[in-house]
mmCIF file of C-alpha atoms in Angstrom:
data_model
loop_
_atom_site.group_PDB
_atom_site.id
_atom_site.type_symbol
_atom_site.label_atom_id
_atom_site.label_comp_id
_atom_site.label_asym_id
_atom_site.label_seq_id
_atom_site.Cartn_x
_atom_site.Cartn_y
_atom_site.Cartn_z
ATOM 1 C CA MET A 1 16.539 -15.272 10.723
ATOM 2 C CA GLN A 2 15.907 -13.218 7.584
ATOM 3 C CA GLY A 3 12.278 -12.206 7.269
ATOM 4 C CA PRO A 4 10.208 -10.467 4.594
ATOM 5 C CA TRP A 5 11.074 -7.145 6.230
ATOM 6 C CA GLY A 6 14.711 -8.060 6.858
ATOM 7 C CA GLU A 7 16.525 -8.417 10.148
ATOM 8 C CA ARG A 8 15.507 -6.148 12.978
ATOM 9 C CA ALA A 9 17.886 -3.255 13.523
ATOM 10 C CA ALA A 10 19.140 -2.521 17.008
ATOM 11 C CA ALA A 11 16.639 -0.408 18.925
ATOM 12 C CA GLY A 12 17.681 3.138 19.655
ATOM 13 C CA SER A 13 17.519 5.024 22.879
ATOM 14 C CA GLY A 14 13.798 5.691 22.454
ATOM 15 C CA GLY A 15 14.322 9.423 22.863
ATOM 16 C CA ALA A 16 12.061 11.935 21.208
ATOM 17 C CA PRO A 17 13.027 13.503 17.895
ATOM 18 C CA GLU A 18 14.008 17.114 17.752
ATOM 19 C CA ALA A 19 11.086 19.456 18.346
ATOM 20 C CA ALA A 20 9.515 21.193 15.351
ATOM 21 C CA PRO A 21 7.973 24.649 15.014
ATOM 22 C CA THR A 22 4.418 24.625 16.301
ATOM 23 C CA THR A 23 3.011 26.872 13.591
ATOM 24 C CA GLY A 24 3.097 24.248 10.847
ATOM 25 C CA ASP A 25 4.338 26.965 8.466
ATOM 26 C CA ARG A 26 6.216 25.383 5.548
ATOM 27 C CA ARG A 27 6.970 28.600 3.640
ATOM 28 C CA PHE A 28 10.596 29.370 2.898
ATOM 29 C CA PRO A 29 11.371 32.755 1.259
ATOM 30 C CA CYS A 30 13.930 32.991 -1.525
ATOM 31 C CA SER A 31 17.073 34.844 -0.437
ATOM 32 C CA GLN A 32 17.262 36.524 -3.868
ATOM 33 C CA CYS A 33 13.734 37.812 -4.532
ATOM 34 C CA GLY A 34 11.600 36.929 -1.483
ATOM 35 C CA ALA A 35 9.208 34.591 -3.324
ATOM 36 C CA PHE A 36 8.480 31.246 -1.693
ATOM 37 C CA LEU A 37 10.652 28.229 -2.448
ATOM 38 C CA THR A 38 9.329 24.737 -3.237
ATOM 39 C CA PHE A 39 11.066 21.386 -3.007
ATOM 40 C CA LYS A 40 12.234 20.071 -6.387
ATOM 41 C CA PRO A 41 11.493 16.324 -6.726
ATOM 42 C CA GLY A 42 14.487 14.119 -7.370
ATOM 43 C CA THR A 43 16.954 16.647 -5.939
ATOM 44 C CA GLN A 44 18.262 17.907 -2.632
ATOM 45 C CA VAL A 45 17.261 21.547 -3.248
ATOM 46 C CA MET A 46 14.377 23.970 -2.914
ATOM 47 C CA VAL A 47 13.898 26.152 -5.978
ATOM 48 C CA CYS A 48 12.297 29.549 -6.492
ATOM 49 C CA GLY A 49 9.637 29.438 -9.189
ATOM 50 C CA PHE A 50 10.074 33.162 -9.809
ATOM 51 C CA CYS A 51 13.818 33.705 -10.243
ATOM 52 C CA GLY A 52 15.106 30.104 -10.344
ATOM 53 C CA HIS A 53 17.417 30.467 -7.338
ATOM 54 C CA GLU A 54 18.147 27.200 -5.535
ATOM 55 C CA ASN A 55 18.685 26.554 -1.815
ATOM 56 C CA ARG A 56 20.286 23.229 -0.913
ATOM 57 C CA ILE A 57 18.796 21.171 1.916
ATOM 58 C CA GLU A 58 21.674 20.060 4.086
ATOM 59 C CA GLU A 59 21.438 16.651 5.774
ATOM 60 C CA VAL A 60 23.017 16.417 9.213
ATOM 61 C CA GLU A 61 22.937 12.608 9.250
ATOM 62 C CA LYS A 62 23.046 10.031 6.498
ATOM 63 C CA PRO A 63 19.777 8.555 5.117
ATOM 64 C CA GLY A 64 18.491 5.416 6.801
ATOM 65 C CA SER A 65 19.882 6.239 10.251
ATOM 66 C CA LEU A 66 16.605 7.196 11.913
ATOM 67 C CA ARG A 67 16.195 6.218 15.541
ATOM 68 C CA GLU A 68 13.536 3.773 16.613
ATOM 69 C CA LEU A 69 11.188 5.023 19.357
ATOM 70 C CA ASP A 70 9.989 2.866 22.232
ATOM 71 C CA PHE A 71 6.359 1.904 21.586
ATOM 72 C CA HIS A 72 5.161 1.332 25.164
ATOM 73 C CA ALA A 73 6.970 4.388 26.526
ATOM 74 C CA TRP A 74 5.297 6.578 23.925
ATOM 75 C CA LEU A 75 1.818 5.303 24.681
ATOM 76 C CA GLY A 76 2.231 6.828 28.139
ATOM 77 C CA ARG A 77 3.745 10.146 27.102
ATOM 78 C CA LEU A 78 1.763 11.374 24.114
ATOM 79 C CA ALA A 79 0.866 14.555 25.973
ATOM 80 C CA ASP A 80 4.545 15.592 26.145
ATOM 81 C CA GLN A 81 4.812 18.854 24.186
ATOM 82 C CA ARG A 82 8.322 18.039 22.991
ATOM 83 C CA ASP A 83 7.064 14.975 21.161
ATOM 84 C CA ILE A 84 4.058 16.577 19.494
ATOM 85 C CA GLU A 85 3.875 18.643 16.316
ATOM 86 C CA GLU A 86 1.068 21.152 15.799
ATOM 87 C CA THR A 87 -0.192 21.842 12.279
ATOM 88 C CA ARG A 88 -3.235 23.577 10.877
ATOM 89 C CA THR A 89 -5.439 21.228 8.896
ATOM 90 C CA VAL A 90 -8.610 21.181 6.815
ATOM 91 C CA LYS A 91 -11.193 18.428 6.652
ATOM 92 C CA CYS A 92 -13.028 17.409 3.493
ATOM 93 C CA ASP A 93 -16.797 17.422 3.975
ATOM 94 C CA ALA A 94 -17.253 14.664 1.363
ATOM 95 C CA CYS A 95 -14.657 11.989 2.252
ATOM 96 C CA ALA A 96 -13.505 13.144 5.749
ATOM 97 C CA ALA A 97 -9.833 13.285 4.748
ATOM 98 C CA GLU A 98 -7.819 15.575 7.028
ATOM 99 C CA PHE A 99 -4.755 17.221 5.561
ATOM 100 C CA SER A 100 -2.793 20.447 5.390
ATOM 101 C CA PHE A 101 -2.443 23.029 2.642
ATOM 102 C CA GLU A 102 0.732 24.989 2.161
ATOM 103 C CA GLY A 103 1.269 28.214 4.088
ATOM 104 C CA ASP A 104 -1.866 30.081 5.123
ATOM 105 C CA ARG A 105 -4.182 28.625 2.439
ATOM 106 C CA PHE A 106 -7.016 26.571 3.936
ATOM 107 C CA SER A 107 -9.472 26.039 1.093
ATOM 108 C CA GLY A 108 -9.436 24.387 -2.301
ATOM 109 C CA ALA A 109 -10.100 20.983 -3.857
ATOM 110 C CA CYS A 110 -9.637 17.823 -1.827
ATOM 111 C CA PRO A 111 -6.782 15.769 -3.337
ATOM 112 C CA PHE A 112 -8.483 12.541 -2.248
ATOM 113 C CA CYS A 113 -11.908 12.926 -3.871
ATOM 114 C CA GLY A 114 -11.899 16.189 -5.849
ATOM 115 C CA SER A 115 -14.628 17.831 -3.758
ATOM 116 C CA ALA A 116 -14.471 21.439 -2.642
ATOM 117 C CA THR A 117 -12.826 21.835 0.750
ATOM 118 C CA VAL A 118 -13.753 24.922 2.699
ATOM 119 C CA THR A 119 -13.173 24.904 6.426
ATOM 120 C CA ASP A 120 -10.134 25.334 8.606
ATOM 121 C CA THR A 121 -10.212 22.818 11.481
ATOM 122 C CA GLY A 122 -7.605 24.748 13.444
ATOM 123 C CA VAL A 123 -4.499 23.374 15.104
ATOM 124 C CA ASN A 124 -4.122 19.609 15.063
ATOM 125 C CA ARG A 125 -1.754 17.941 17.574
ATOM 126 C CA HIS A 126 -0.078 14.733 16.516
ATOM 127 C CA ILE A 127 3.161 12.797 16.802
ATOM 128 C CA LYS A 128 5.859 14.510 14.816
ATOM 129 C CA PRO A 129 7.202 12.396 11.918
ATOM 130 C CA SER A 130 10.633 10.885 12.455
ATOM 131 C CA GLY A 131 11.469 10.877 8.778
ATOM 132 C CA LEU A 132 10.238 10.884 5.210
ATOM 133 C CA LEU A 133 11.075 9.882 1.670
ATOM 134 C CA PRO A 134 11.309 13.031 -0.483
ATOM 135 C CA PHE A 135 9.533 13.213 -3.845
ATOM 136 C CA GLY A 136 11.672 11.598 -6.521
ATOM 137 C CA ILE A 137 9.279 11.942 -9.509
ATOM 138 C CA ASP A 138 8.039 15.376 -10.575
ATOM 139 C CA ARG A 139 4.547 16.424 -11.632
ATOM 140 C CA ARG A 140 5.243 16.060 -15.356
ATOM 141 C CA GLY A 141 6.301 12.437 -14.932
ATOM 142 C CA ALA A 142 3.228 11.685 -12.827
ATOM 143 C CA GLU A 143 0.872 13.323 -15.355
ATOM 144 C CA ALA A 144 2.419 11.277 -18.167
ATOM 145 C CA ALA A 145 1.803 8.114 -16.132
ATOM 146 C CA PHE A 146 -1.825 9.147 -15.553
ATOM 147 C CA ASP A 147 -2.420 9.753 -19.271
ATOM 148 C CA ARG A 148 -0.889 6.387 -20.221
ATOM 149 C CA TRP A 149 -3.038 4.652 -17.632
ATOM 150 C CA LEU A 150 -6.195 6.421 -18.828
ATOM 151 C CA ARG A 151 -5.591 5.529 -22.481
ATOM 152 C CA GLY A 152 -5.366 1.869 -21.518
ATOM 153 C CA ARG A 153 -8.849 1.716 -19.932
ATOM 154 C CA TRP A 154 -10.653 0.028 -22.844
ATOM 155 C CA PHE A 155 -13.923 -0.513 -20.993
ATOM 156 C CA ALA A 156 -14.113 2.978 -19.482
ATOM 157 C CA PRO A 157 -16.953 5.315 -20.518
ATOM 158 C CA SER A 158 -16.246 7.219 -23.748
ATOM 159 C CA ASP A 159 -16.541 10.609 -22.063
ATOM 160 C CA LEU A 160 -14.223 9.716 -19.162
ATOM 161 C CA LYS A 161 -11.172 11.390 -20.694
ATOM 162 C CA GLN A 162 -13.044 14.652 -21.268
ATOM 163 C CA ARG A 163 -14.510 14.634 -17.775
ATOM 164 C CA SER A 164 -11.232 13.721 -16.103
ATOM 165 C CA GLU A 165 -9.433 16.489 -18.005
ATOM 166 C CA ARG A 166 -11.552 18.922 -15.995
ATOM 167 C CA ARG A 167 -10.103 17.501 -12.792
ATOM 168 C CA GLU A 168 -7.833 19.436 -10.492
ATOM 169 C CA ARG A 169 -4.156 19.106 -11.353
ATOM 170 C CA LEU A 170 -2.266 16.205 -9.869
ATOM 171 C CA SER A 171 -1.514 16.970 -6.234
ATOM 172 C CA GLY A 172 1.673 16.006 -4.473
ATOM 173 C CA ILE A 173 0.873 14.758 -0.985
ATOM 174 C CA TYR A 174 2.754 12.963 1.775
ATOM 175 C CA LEU A 175 0.830 10.016 3.186
ATOM 176 C CA PRO A 176 1.339 9.037 6.863
ATOM 177 C CA TYR A 177 2.698 5.609 7.768
ATOM 178 C CA TRP A 178 3.841 3.756 10.875
ATOM 179 C CA THR A 179 6.707 1.280 10.879
ATOM 180 C CA TYR A 180 7.086 -1.233 13.701
ATOM 181 C CA ASP A 181 9.904 -3.447 14.929
ATOM 182 C CA SER A 182 9.284 -6.326 17.306
ATOM 183 C CA ALA A 183 11.147 -9.344 18.706
ATOM 184 C CA THR A 184 8.613 -12.185 18.783
ATOM 185 C CA ARG A 185 8.578 -15.616 20.386
ATOM 186 C CA SER A 186 5.646 -17.895 19.585
ATOM 187 C CA THR A 187 4.484 -21.139 21.194
ATOM 188 C CA TYR A 188 2.477 -23.444 18.944
ATOM 189 C CA ARG A 189 0.513 -26.682 18.911
ATOM 190 C CA GLY A 190 -0.479 -28.556 15.808
ATOM 191 C CA GLN A 191 -0.203 -31.752 13.816
ATOM 192 C CA ARG A 192 2.307 -33.010 11.303
ATOM 193 C CA GLY A 193 1.030 -34.979 8.322
ATOM 194 C CA ASP A 194 3.240 -37.387 6.374
ATOM 195 C CA ARG A 195 1.953 -38.930 3.166
ATOM 196 C CA TYR A 196 2.360 -42.641 2.513
ATOM 197 C CA THR A 197 1.115 -44.983 -0.208
ATOM 198 C CA THR A 198 -0.637 -48.318 0.285
ATOM 199 C CA MET A 199 -2.206 -50.844 -2.109
ATOM 200 C CA GLU A 200 -5.945 -51.122 -1.576
ATOM 201 C CA TRP A 201 -8.890 -52.762 -3.250
ATOM 202 C CA VAL A 202 -11.090 -50.181 -4.903
ATOM 203 C CA ALA A 203 -14.231 -50.376 -7.003
ATOM 204 C CA VAL A 204 -13.916 -49.175 -10.608
ATOM 205 C CA ARG A 205 -16.477 -48.972 -13.420
ATOM 206 C CA ASP A 206 -15.483 -49.966 -16.934
ATOM 207 C CA ALA A 207 -16.747 -48.506 -20.228
ATOM 208 C CA LYS A 208 -19.767 -50.847 -20.244
ATOM 209 C CA GLY A 209 -20.813 -49.831 -16.760
ATOM 210 C CA ASN A 210 -19.672 -52.999 -15.031
ATOM 211 C CA VAL A 211 -18.144 -52.608 -11.538
ATOM 212 C CA ARG A 212 -15.192 -54.669 -10.456
ATOM 213 C CA GLN A 213 -12.641 -54.669 -7.631
ATOM 214 C CA VAL A 214 -9.004 -53.913 -8.459
ATOM 215 C CA GLN A 215 -5.923 -53.160 -6.426
ATOM 216 C CA GLN A 216 -4.588 -49.620 -6.802
ATOM 217 C CA PRO A 217 -2.070 -47.450 -4.935
ATOM 218 C CA VAL A 218 -3.835 -45.028 -2.571
ATOM 219 C CA THR A 219 -2.150 -42.056 -0.848
ATOM 220 C CA ARG A 220 -2.958 -41.622 2.839
ATOM 221 C CA ILE A 221 -1.759 -39.136 5.484
ATOM 222 C CA ARG A 222 -0.408 -40.237 8.841
ATOM 223 C CA TRP A 223 -0.954 -37.533 11.499
ATOM 224 C CA ARG A 224 1.002 -37.049 14.697
ATOM 225 C CA PRO A 225 1.012 -34.205 17.259
ATOM 226 C CA ALA A 226 3.592 -31.416 17.093
ATOM 227 C CA ALA A 227 4.457 -28.572 19.473
ATOM 228 C CA GLY A 228 7.300 -26.142 20.024
ATOM 229 C CA GLN A 229 8.454 -22.535 19.714
ATOM 230 C CA VAL A 230 9.560 -20.243 16.897
ATOM 231 C CA ALA A 231 11.207 -16.809 17.139
ATOM 232 C CA ARG A 232 11.472 -13.985 14.632
ATOM 233 C CA ASP A 233 12.661 -10.374 14.749
ATOM 234 C CA PHE A 234 10.594 -8.047 12.567
ATOM 235 C CA ASP A 235 12.001 -4.834 11.127
ATOM 236 C CA ASP A 236 10.009 -1.956 9.600
ATOM 237 C CA VAL A 237 6.620 -3.617 9.261
ATOM 238 C CA LEU A 238 4.850 -0.907 7.277
ATOM 239 C CA VAL A 239 1.280 0.168 8.143
ATOM 240 C CA PRO A 240 -0.574 2.952 6.270
ATOM 241 C CA ALA A 241 -1.999 5.466 8.760
ATOM 242 C CA SER A 242 -4.371 7.031 6.226
ATOM 243 C CA GLU A 243 -8.115 6.427 6.325
ATOM 244 C CA SER A 244 -8.794 8.459 3.176
ATOM 245 C CA LEU A 245 -7.744 5.894 0.554
ATOM 246 C CA PRO A 246 -8.632 2.221 -0.018
ATOM 247 C CA VAL A 247 -6.155 0.034 1.859
ATOM 248 C CA ALA A 248 -5.716 -2.357 -1.076
ATOM 249 C CA MET A 249 -4.809 0.502 -3.414
ATOM 250 C CA VAL A 250 -2.282 1.970 -0.991
ATOM 251 C CA ASP A 251 -0.722 -1.461 -0.291
ATOM 252 C CA ARG A 252 -0.154 -1.997 -4.017
ATOM 253 C CA LEU A 253 2.093 1.076 -4.109
ATOM 254 C CA GLU A 254 4.743 -0.961 -2.263
ATOM 255 C CA PRO A 255 7.623 -1.586 -2.097
ATOM 256 C CA TRP A 256 9.083 1.608 -0.662
ATOM 257 C CA ASP A 257 12.826 2.216 -0.387
ATOM 258 C CA LEU A 258 12.746 2.698 3.384
ATOM 259 C CA GLN A 259 16.513 2.321 3.584
ATOM 260 C CA ASP A 260 16.713 5.844 2.107
ATOM 261 C CA LEU A 261 14.478 7.535 4.701
ATOM 262 C CA ARG A 262 15.599 11.101 5.466
ATOM 263 C CA PHE A 263 15.250 12.917 8.750
ATOM 264 C CA TYR A 264 12.022 14.908 8.830
ATOM 265 C CA ARG A 265 12.604 18.485 7.718
ATOM 266 C CA GLN A 266 9.866 20.864 6.702
ATOM 267 C CA GLU A 267 11.888 22.003 3.699
ATOM 268 C CA TYR A 268 10.950 18.730 1.971
ATOM 269 C CA LEU A 269 7.261 19.601 2.408
ATOM 270 C CA ALA A 270 7.557 23.041 0.780
ATOM 271 C CA GLY A 271 5.042 23.171 -2.068
ATOM 272 C CA PHE A 272 3.317 19.925 -1.072
ATOM 273 C CA GLN A 273 0.449 18.830 1.143
ATOM 274 C CA ALA A 274 0.618 16.340 3.999
ATOM 275 C CA GLU A 275 -2.180 14.179 5.385
ATOM 276 C CA ALA A 276 -2.616 13.874 9.139
ATOM 277 C CA TYR A 277 -2.724 10.273 10.319
ATOM 278 C CA GLY A 278 -6.186 8.859 11.016
ATOM 279 C CA ILE A 279 -4.981 5.553 12.483
ATOM 280 C CA ASP A 280 -3.242 6.169 15.802
ATOM 281 C CA LEU A 281 -0.107 4.529 17.181
ATOM 282 C CA SER A 282 -1.910 1.763 19.073
ATOM 283 C CA ALA A 283 -4.337 0.872 16.274
ATOM 284 C CA GLY A 284 -1.452 0.846 13.826
ATOM 285 C CA PHE A 285 0.366 -1.763 15.906
ATOM 286 C CA ASP A 286 -2.772 -3.922 15.905
ATOM 287 C CA GLN A 287 -2.601 -3.952 12.095
ATOM 288 C CA ALA A 288 1.140 -4.642 12.171
ATOM 289 C CA ARG A 289 0.524 -7.662 14.418
ATOM 290 C CA VAL A 290 -1.873 -9.085 11.830
ATOM 291 C CA LYS A 291 0.895 -8.854 9.220
ATOM 292 C CA MET A 292 3.387 -10.422 11.625
ATOM 293 C CA ASP A 293 0.979 -13.231 12.519
ATOM 294 C CA GLY A 294 0.772 -14.282 8.875
ATOM 295 C CA VAL A 295 4.559 -14.623 8.680
ATOM 296 C CA ILE A 296 4.727 -16.387 12.049
ATOM 297 C CA ARG A 297 2.216 -19.022 10.890
ATOM 298 C CA GLN A 298 4.478 -19.725 7.914
ATOM 299 C CA ASP A 299 7.375 -20.183 10.354
ATOM 300 C CA VAL A 300 5.235 -22.555 12.438
ATOM 301 C CA ALA A 301 4.304 -24.613 9.372
ATOM 302 C CA ARG A 302 7.979 -24.980 8.486
ATOM 303 C CA ALA A 303 8.840 -25.924 12.082
ATOM 304 C CA ILE A 304 6.129 -28.610 12.177
ATOM 305 C CA GLY A 305 7.494 -30.025 8.942
ATOM 306 C CA GLY A 306 6.097 -33.020 7.102
ATOM 307 C CA ASP A 307 4.092 -32.950 3.905
ATOM 308 C CA VAL A 308 1.071 -31.110 5.306
ATOM 309 C CA GLN A 309 0.413 -29.289 8.562
ATOM 310 C CA ARG A 310 -2.472 -28.438 10.858
ATOM 311 C CA ILE A 311 -1.960 -25.440 13.147
ATOM 312 C CA ASP A 312 -4.281 -25.652 16.155
ATOM 313 C CA HIS A 313 -2.953 -22.824 18.336
ATOM 314 C CA VAL A 314 -0.306 -20.083 18.226
ATOM 315 C CA GLU A 315 0.448 -17.705 21.095
ATOM 316 C CA THR A 316 2.903 -14.878 20.388
ATOM 317 C CA ARG A 317 4.702 -12.571 22.818
ATOM 318 C CA HIS A 318 6.163 -9.275 21.594
ATOM 319 C CA ALA A 319 9.244 -7.633 23.153
ATOM 320 C CA ASP A 320 11.379 -4.563 22.383
ATOM 321 C CA VAL A 321 8.589 -3.018 20.295
ATOM 322 C CA THR A 322 9.691 0.190 18.592
ATOM 323 C CA PHE A 323 8.182 2.399 15.915
ATOM 324 C CA LYS A 324 8.688 5.304 13.547
ATOM 325 C CA HIS A 325 6.163 7.758 12.136
ATOM 326 C CA VAL A 326 7.142 8.490 8.527
ATOM 327 C CA LEU A 327 5.740 10.326 5.510
ATOM 328 C CA LEU A 328 5.838 8.757 2.034
ATOM 329 C CA PRO A 329 5.273 10.739 -1.200
ATOM 330 C CA VAL A 330 2.394 10.157 -3.611
ATOM 331 C CA TRP A 331 1.016 12.032 -6.597
ATOM 332 C CA ILE A 332 -2.760 11.805 -6.564
ATOM 333 C CA ALA A 333 -5.391 12.801 -9.117
ATOM 334 C CA ALA A 334 -8.995 12.914 -7.989
ATOM 335 C CA TYR A 335 -11.890 13.347 -10.390
ATOM 336 C CA ARG A 336 -15.626 12.850 -10.090
ATOM 337 C CA TYR A 337 -17.717 10.919 -12.602
ATOM 338 C CA ARG A 338 -21.500 10.891 -12.239
ATOM 339 C CA GLY A 339 -21.113 12.145 -8.674
ATOM 340 C CA ARG A 340 -18.699 9.426 -7.528
ATOM 341 C CA PRO A 341 -15.029 10.122 -6.735
ATOM 342 C CA TYR A 342 -12.259 8.201 -8.488
ATOM 343 C CA ARG A 343 -8.558 8.364 -7.660
ATOM 344 C CA PHE A 344 -5.262 7.674 -9.338
ATOM 345 C CA LEU A 345 -2.054 7.265 -7.324
ATOM 346 C CA VAL A 346 1.600 7.334 -8.344
ATOM 347 C CA ASN A 347 4.367 6.190 -6.012
ATOM 348 C CA ALA A 348 6.557 9.297 -6.261
ATOM 349 C CA ARG A 349 9.695 7.230 -5.678
ATOM 350 C CA THR A 350 9.284 4.244 -8.006
ATOM 351 C CA GLY A 351 6.577 5.313 -10.476
ATOM 352 C CA GLN A 352 4.283 2.426 -9.477
ATOM 353 C CA VAL A 353 0.699 3.389 -10.403
ATOM 354 C CA GLN A 354 -2.702 2.389 -9.042
ATOM 355 C CA GLY A 355 -6.060 3.755 -10.094
ATOM 356 C CA GLU A 356 -9.823 3.544 -9.879
ATOM 357 C CA ARG A 357 -12.093 4.018 -12.859
ATOM 358 C CA PRO A 358 -15.770 3.674 -13.796
ATOM 359 C CA TRP A 359 -16.874 0.877 -16.123
ATOM 360 C CA SER A 360 -18.993 1.273 -19.252
ATOM 361 C CA TRP A 361 -21.553 -1.496 -19.074
ATOM 362 C CA VAL A 362 -22.629 -0.649 -22.633
ATOM 363 C CA LYS A 363 -19.106 -1.454 -23.907
ATOM 364 C CA ILE A 364 -18.920 -4.582 -21.758
ATOM 365 C CA THR A 365 -22.319 -5.807 -23.012
ATOM 366 C CA VAL A 366 -21.392 -5.176 -26.648
ATOM 367 C CA ALA A 367 -18.055 -6.970 -26.189
ATOM 368 C CA ALA A 368 -19.779 -9.941 -24.536
ATOM 369 C CA ALA A 369 -22.357 -10.100 -27.335
ATOM 370 C CA LEU A 370 -19.625 -10.037 -29.991
ATOM 371 C CA ALA A 371 -17.701 -12.780 -28.190
ATOM 372 C CA ALA A 372 -20.842 -14.927 -28.004
ATOM 373 C CA LEU A 373 -21.549 -14.342 -31.707
ATOM 374 C CA ILE A 374 -18.011 -15.394 -32.641
ATOM 375 C CA LEU A 375 -18.363 -18.583 -30.581
ATOM 376 C CA VAL A 376 -21.657 -19.416 -32.329
ATOM 377 C CA ILE A 377 -20.080 -18.891 -35.751
ATOM 378 C CA VAL A 378 -17.055 -21.020 -34.899
ATOM 379 C CA PHE A 379 -19.289 -23.788 -33.543
ATOM 380 C CA ALA A 380 -21.411 -23.705 -36.700
ATOM 381 C CA LEU A 381 -18.320 -23.946 -38.881
ATOM 382 C CA LEU A 382 -16.876 -26.876 -36.948
ATOM 383 C CA GLN A 383 -19.951 -29.021 -36.352
ATOM 384 C CA ASP A 384 -20.752 -32.106 -38.464
ATOM 385 C CA GLY A 385 -22.177 -31.004 -41.822
ATOM 386 C CA GLY A 386 -20.922 -27.446 -41.417
ATOM 387 C CA ILE A 387 -19.095 -25.424 -44.010
ATOM 388 C CA ILE A 388 -15.636 -26.609 -42.954
ATOM 389 C CA ASP A 389 -16.814 -30.213 -42.929
ATOM 390 C CA GLN A 390 -18.201 -29.822 -46.457
ATOM 391 C CA ILE A 391 -14.947 -28.313 -47.664
ATOM 392 C CA LEU A 392 -12.933 -31.170 -46.182
ATOM 393 C CA ARG A 393 -15.224 -33.732 -47.812
ATOM 394 C CA GLY A 394 -14.598 -32.055 -51.146
ATOM 395 C CA PHE A 395 -10.968 -33.119 -50.907
#
C-alpha cells in the first residue's frame, strides 16, 4: 500500500556505519597552498578560498542507498565505540542550542538566536550520522531570499531592516533528523454511519410568525458496529532531532529530497556548522509514532467505510523498526530585536523559506483605523438619503 512516505524499503543488515575520526576535525588542507578547503554548495567539490583549487569528493556508493539500522538492537548497544562519533561542541547560554564550529574555533555568535557563544563543552558522544543532503544553495542565494522576505513584511517595525542588517551573516548549518521505517498492523473497533433520507413532519414558521406542520425530507444516520485490521509499511518518517528551533517552522521546510541522501562524509561539512541532536533515538520514535498514528486512523476510517465513521479504539503493533540518523542543510539568520531573538530559515536544497519577525502594533492600529474609516464612509454613501442616493434620484 502506497503511503504518504512511500513504500517501505527492505531493511538492511542493521550493521553499524563505518567509524569516523573521533576528533571531530573537519579541516581539509588545500594540496596547492595549504589553506583550508570548504564545501561548495551545489557541487561535488571542496574549493580553496585562497587559490581556487578544487578537490572532488568521490562517492563510493550511489545516493539513496543508505542502509537502515535496527532500532531495537541499537537501543541496547549505544555504548559501542564503533557506533559513536565524538565531536567538540559549544552550548549557547541564551537558547541552549548545542552545535559545533569548524576546526578549533569554539566561540562566536549562536546561529539560532544571535547571542554571543563563549564556552567549549568538550567532547560530545552521539550516534554517527548515516548520511546527509549536501548544501545545494549557496550563501548569496540564501541572502537574496532573506532580503526578499524582509521587504515583504509590511507590518514589521520601520527600523527592523536597519537592525537586522547588523545581524551576523547567514550561517550554513546541518540540522539533525531521524528517519524511521516500520511495518504496522492495527486492530480497530468503531462504528459505520450510513446516511438515509426519510419524510417527516416538521414545524415551520411562516413570514407572519404562524407555525404549521409540513412534511419535509430529513437526513438521518444509521449506525452499525465495525471492527477489523489494517496494515501499512512506513518508509522514512522524518522527525527533527533539534530542540533549538520551533517545530512548526522546521516542519514547514519540508519536503526534503531524501532519495538523494549521500553517505556521511566530513568533507561535506567543511566550512559549515552542525547541530548535535537534542532528541534521542527513543524519543524520536515516539514522535514518529504520532505521525504514523494519524495516517493509520485515516486507513481505519477508509476500512470502516460508509458516509461517516466513529473510531472507538485502535491498537497498533510495530515490527521491523529501522532508522537512520541524517543531517539536512539549512541557511539560518538570527537577529535580535528589542532583546528577543528572531530567526529566518532557508531550505538549502529547495529554497523554501520560513521566518519569524516582530510586529509593529502602531502600523497595525493605523491600518485598522483606516479600514474602519473607509467602511464608515462607504456606509454613509450607500445609506438611504446619502450622497449616492441623492445622485441617483437626480436621474
